[in-house]
Short mmCIF file of C-alpha atoms in Angstrom, two decimals:
data_model
loop_
_atom_site.label_atom_id
_atom_site.label_comp_id
_atom_site.label_asym_id
_atom_site.label_seq_id
_atom_site.Cartn_x
_atom_site.Cartn_y
_atom_site.Cartn_z
CA HIS A 1278 -2.34 8.11 -18.38
CA SER A 1279 -2.63 11.77 -17.40
CA LYS A 1280 -0.72 15.00 -17.84
CA ASP A 1281 -2.66 17.00 -15.23
CA LEU A 1282 -3.88 14.46 -12.59
CA VAL A 1283 -7.46 15.42 -13.52
CA ASN A 1284 -8.12 14.01 -16.99
CA TRP A 1285 -7.25 10.33 -17.40
CA GLU A 1286 -7.06 7.93 -20.33
CA LEU A 1287 -7.36 4.17 -19.77
CA ILE A 1288 -4.34 2.51 -21.41
CA GLY A 1289 -4.51 -1.07 -20.18
CA HIS A 1290 -5.01 -3.61 -17.41
CA GLY A 1291 -2.61 -5.59 -15.23
CA ILE A 1292 -4.74 -8.73 -15.36
CA THR A 1293 -5.88 -9.69 -18.85
CA ARG A 1294 -5.54 -13.50 -18.99
CA PRO A 1295 -7.51 -16.22 -17.15
CA THR A 1296 -4.20 -17.96 -16.42
CA GLN A 1297 -2.99 -15.06 -14.25
CA VAL A 1298 -5.61 -15.25 -11.47
CA ASN A 1299 -8.54 -17.63 -11.01
CA PHE A 1300 -11.63 -15.62 -10.08
CA ASN A 1301 -14.09 -18.50 -10.48
CA GLY A 1302 -16.76 -18.38 -7.77
CA VAL A 1303 -15.33 -15.22 -6.18
CA LYS A 1304 -17.76 -12.46 -5.18
CA ASP A 1305 -17.00 -9.01 -6.58
CA LYS A 1306 -16.07 -7.66 -3.13
CA ASP A 1307 -13.55 -10.50 -2.62
CA GLY A 1308 -11.44 -9.95 -5.73
CA ILE A 1309 -8.56 -7.49 -6.16
CA TRP A 1310 -7.93 -5.10 -3.28
CA ALA A 1311 -5.88 -1.88 -3.07
CA VAL A 1312 -3.46 -2.03 -6.00
CA THR A 1313 -0.18 -0.11 -5.73
CA ILE A 1314 1.84 0.89 -8.83
CA ARG A 1315 5.56 1.59 -8.65
CA TYR A 1316 8.38 2.20 -11.16
CA HIS A 1317 12.02 1.27 -10.67
CA LYS A 1318 14.88 1.08 -13.16
CA GLY A 1319 12.84 0.61 -16.33
CA LEU A 1320 10.21 -1.69 -14.87
CA PHE A 1321 6.66 -1.04 -13.67
CA TYR A 1322 5.30 -3.05 -10.74
CA LEU A 1323 1.68 -3.67 -9.73
CA ILE A 1324 1.31 -5.27 -6.31
CA THR A 1325 -2.03 -6.21 -4.79
CA THR A 1326 -4.11 -8.67 -2.81
CA ALA A 1327 -6.36 -11.25 -4.46
CA SER A 1328 -8.56 -11.41 -1.40
CA GLU A 1329 -10.18 -14.84 -1.70
CA CYS A 1330 -8.22 -16.30 -4.61
CA GLY A 1331 -4.53 -16.56 -3.87
CA GLY A 1332 -3.30 -13.81 -1.54
CA ASN A 1333 -0.63 -11.23 -2.32
CA PHE A 1334 1.19 -11.03 -5.64
CA TYR A 1335 2.93 -8.64 -8.03
CA VAL A 1336 3.18 -8.39 -11.81
CA THR A 1337 5.69 -6.41 -13.90
CA ALA A 1338 5.82 -4.70 -17.29
CA LYS A 1339 8.21 -2.50 -19.24
CA ASP A 1340 5.23 -0.53 -20.58
CA PRO A 1341 2.28 0.25 -18.25
CA ALA A 1342 -0.06 -0.41 -21.19
CA GLY A 1343 1.16 -4.02 -21.07
CA PRO A 1344 1.69 -6.80 -21.55
CA TRP A 1345 2.06 -7.62 -17.86
CA SER A 1346 3.82 -10.70 -16.52
CA ASP A 1347 2.30 -13.69 -14.80
CA PRO A 1348 1.85 -13.13 -11.04
CA VAL A 1349 4.64 -13.68 -8.56
CA TRP A 1350 2.76 -15.02 -5.53
CA LEU A 1351 4.20 -14.19 -2.10
CA LYS A 1352 2.82 -17.08 -0.09
CA ASP A 1353 4.58 -16.09 3.13
CA ALA A 1354 3.14 -12.54 3.11
CA PRO A 1355 0.06 -12.38 5.36
CA GLY A 1356 -2.50 -9.60 5.36
CA ILE A 1357 -3.70 -7.21 2.66
CA ASP A 1358 -2.92 -3.97 0.79
CA ALA A 1359 0.71 -4.63 -0.07
CA SER A 1360 3.09 -1.92 -1.28
CA LEU A 1361 6.73 -1.67 -2.41
CA MET A 1362 9.53 0.86 -1.99
CA TRP A 1363 13.22 0.97 -2.95
CA ASP A 1364 15.71 2.45 -0.51
CA ASP A 1365 18.88 4.34 -1.43
CA ASN A 1366 20.87 1.10 -1.31
CA ASP A 1367 18.55 -0.31 -4.02
CA LYS A 1368 16.99 -2.84 -1.66
CA CYS A 1369 13.28 -3.43 -2.19
CA TYR A 1370 10.95 -3.47 0.81
CA TYR A 1371 7.46 -4.91 1.10
CA THR A 1372 4.89 -3.39 3.46
CA GLY A 1373 1.66 -5.05 4.51
CA ASN A 1374 -0.56 -5.66 7.51
CA THR A 1375 -1.62 -8.50 9.79
CA TRP A 1376 -4.97 -9.04 11.47
CA ASN A 1377 -4.95 -9.48 15.23
CA PHE A 1378 -8.55 -9.40 16.42
CA LYS A 1379 -7.52 -10.85 19.79
CA GLY A 1380 -5.05 -8.03 20.44
CA SER A 1381 -5.09 -5.16 22.89
CA TRP A 1382 -8.25 -3.64 21.40
CA PRO A 1383 -10.95 -4.64 18.88
CA ARG A 1384 -9.87 -4.89 15.23
CA GLN A 1385 -6.21 -4.22 16.12
CA CYS A 1386 -3.91 -4.65 13.10
CA ALA A 1387 -0.16 -4.35 12.75
CA ILE A 1388 1.67 -2.67 9.88
CA TRP A 1389 4.87 -4.55 9.03
CA ALA A 1390 7.75 -4.39 6.55
CA GLN A 1391 10.33 -6.85 5.25
CA GLU A 1392 12.96 -6.94 2.52
CA LEU A 1393 11.81 -8.45 -0.79
CA ASN A 1394 14.48 -10.18 -2.86
CA LEU A 1395 13.26 -9.61 -6.41
CA LYS A 1396 15.77 -12.05 -7.92
CA GLU A 1397 14.64 -14.87 -5.65
CA GLN A 1398 11.05 -13.57 -5.69
CA LYS A 1399 10.58 -14.00 -1.95
CA LEU A 1400 10.68 -12.12 1.35
CA VAL A 1401 14.00 -12.34 3.17
CA GLY A 1402 15.41 -11.17 6.48
CA GLU A 1403 13.53 -10.16 9.61
CA ARG A 1404 9.94 -8.97 9.54
CA LYS A 1405 9.44 -5.77 11.57
CA ILE A 1406 6.27 -4.33 13.09
CA LEU A 1407 6.22 -0.58 12.32
CA THR A 1408 2.99 0.68 13.92
CA TYR A 1409 -0.50 -0.29 15.04
CA GLY A 1410 -1.95 3.03 13.90
CA HIS A 1411 -2.15 6.58 15.23
CA ALA A 1412 -5.04 6.28 17.67
CA ASN A 1413 -4.67 4.28 20.88
CA ASN A 1414 -7.59 2.12 19.73
CA ALA A 1415 -7.01 2.34 15.97
CA GLY A 1416 -8.94 -0.32 14.10
CA ASN A 1417 -8.05 -1.93 10.76
CA ALA A 1418 -4.63 -0.36 10.20
CA GLU A 1419 -4.00 -1.13 6.52
CA SER A 1420 -2.85 0.22 3.14
CA PRO A 1421 0.75 1.09 4.18
CA HIS A 1422 3.10 3.02 1.88
CA ILE A 1423 6.68 4.05 2.79
CA TYR A 1424 8.50 6.99 1.20
CA LYS A 1425 11.95 8.40 1.86
CA ILE A 1426 11.74 12.20 1.88
CA GLY A 1427 15.04 13.87 2.72
CA ASN A 1428 16.64 11.86 5.52
CA LYS A 1429 13.34 10.67 7.02
CA TYR A 1430 11.09 7.74 6.25
CA LEU A 1431 7.39 8.55 6.03
CA LEU A 1432 4.82 5.81 6.51
CA MET A 1433 1.30 6.58 5.29
CA ILE A 1434 -1.51 4.19 6.26
CA ALA A 1435 -5.29 3.93 6.42
CA GLU A 1436 -7.04 3.22 9.69
CA GLY A 1437 -10.51 3.26 11.19
CA GLY A 1438 -12.10 0.75 8.82
CA THR A 1439 -13.61 1.20 5.36
CA ASN A 1440 -16.65 3.08 6.63
CA MET A 1441 -17.48 6.50 8.11
CA TYR A 1442 -14.42 6.38 10.39
CA HIS A 1443 -11.90 5.77 7.62
CA ALA A 1444 -8.85 8.06 7.78
CA VAL A 1445 -5.31 8.57 6.46
CA THR A 1446 -2.51 8.90 9.03
CA VAL A 1447 1.24 9.41 8.72
CA HIS A 1448 4.19 8.23 10.81
CA HIS A 1449 7.94 8.98 10.76
CA SER A 1450 11.18 7.13 11.41
CA ASP A 1451 14.93 7.62 10.97
CA SER A 1452 15.28 4.00 9.79
CA ILE A 1453 13.06 2.03 7.45
CA LEU A 1454 12.66 -1.01 9.70
CA LYS A 1455 12.48 0.66 13.11
CA LYS A 1456 9.42 1.82 15.05
CA TYR A 1457 7.56 4.75 13.52
CA THR A 1458 6.28 7.75 15.51
CA SER A 1459 2.84 9.14 14.73
CA ASP A 1460 2.66 12.72 13.50
CA TYR A 1461 0.89 15.30 15.69
CA ILE A 1462 -1.27 16.45 12.76
CA ASN A 1463 -3.03 13.09 12.34
CA PRO A 1464 -5.33 12.27 10.71
CA VAL A 1465 -4.00 14.06 7.63
CA LEU A 1466 -7.13 13.24 5.61
CA SER A 1467 -10.58 12.13 6.72
CA HIS A 1468 -14.23 13.10 6.28
CA ARG A 1469 -15.30 11.35 9.48
CA THR A 1470 -16.26 14.66 11.16
CA LEU A 1471 -18.46 15.86 8.28
CA GLY A 1472 -21.42 13.59 8.98
CA ASN A 1473 -23.60 11.14 7.11
CA ASP A 1474 -25.10 13.79 4.82
CA TYR A 1475 -21.80 14.93 3.32
CA PRO A 1476 -21.59 13.95 -0.40
CA ILE A 1477 -18.10 12.38 -0.07
CA GLN A 1478 -17.62 9.88 2.75
CA CYS A 1479 -15.35 7.06 3.96
CA VAL A 1480 -12.13 8.72 2.69
CA GLY A 1481 -9.26 6.50 3.73
CA HIS A 1482 -6.71 4.91 1.43
CA ALA A 1483 -4.16 7.27 -0.14
CA ASP A 1484 -0.82 7.24 -1.93
CA LEU A 1485 1.60 10.10 -2.66
CA VAL A 1486 3.10 11.28 -5.93
CA GLN A 1487 5.48 14.19 -6.57
CA THR A 1488 5.24 16.06 -9.85
CA GLN A 1489 8.19 17.32 -11.87
CA LYS A 1490 7.52 20.77 -10.34
CA GLY A 1491 8.06 19.42 -6.82
CA ASP A 1492 4.38 19.54 -5.79
CA TRP A 1493 2.97 16.68 -3.71
CA TRP A 1494 -0.44 15.16 -4.46
CA ALA A 1495 -2.43 12.40 -2.77
#
């Protein structure tokens, strides 16, 4: 919890019980990846990837301090770094990625979205590819988040791989499930040009939050 986005107090954990996720035999780097937190109509959602122990799932809680529910596993959701958003019509949408190492260029990945029926706890409707990244040879497109700002949909992703070439890029669309156009200003955040000696490196994944004053922070 924080009141200034600088000083933070740990108030709880989403996974607190061995019955939620089985981490037996899993290396530390193959556990939980890229958690997203969202809030909608009185309920908090944590959605994430259990890399080598189950795939993509979400848990819910009325209080972010917990207790959190047992996982809802989305077995038909490939890829990593899942995120959720609710459109104006109250439909929930899941965004994720797929690996396609035999695609048009090395490490090509697709960012996709699909409606998530929270009552049935499953993905429904058609799955749509939104982008393969900003660069014409973008590798490891991942960590997608969709926001509706005004009348436009903004898609923020990571690309370049979790190394020196990591970067944050943004893309726009008039419709949530139609093709997204890359912004001219891309990448919007990266330290790739600052060299190996720079004290902060590999900046890639990001999410947006708007304060009560209207300011945007990543």
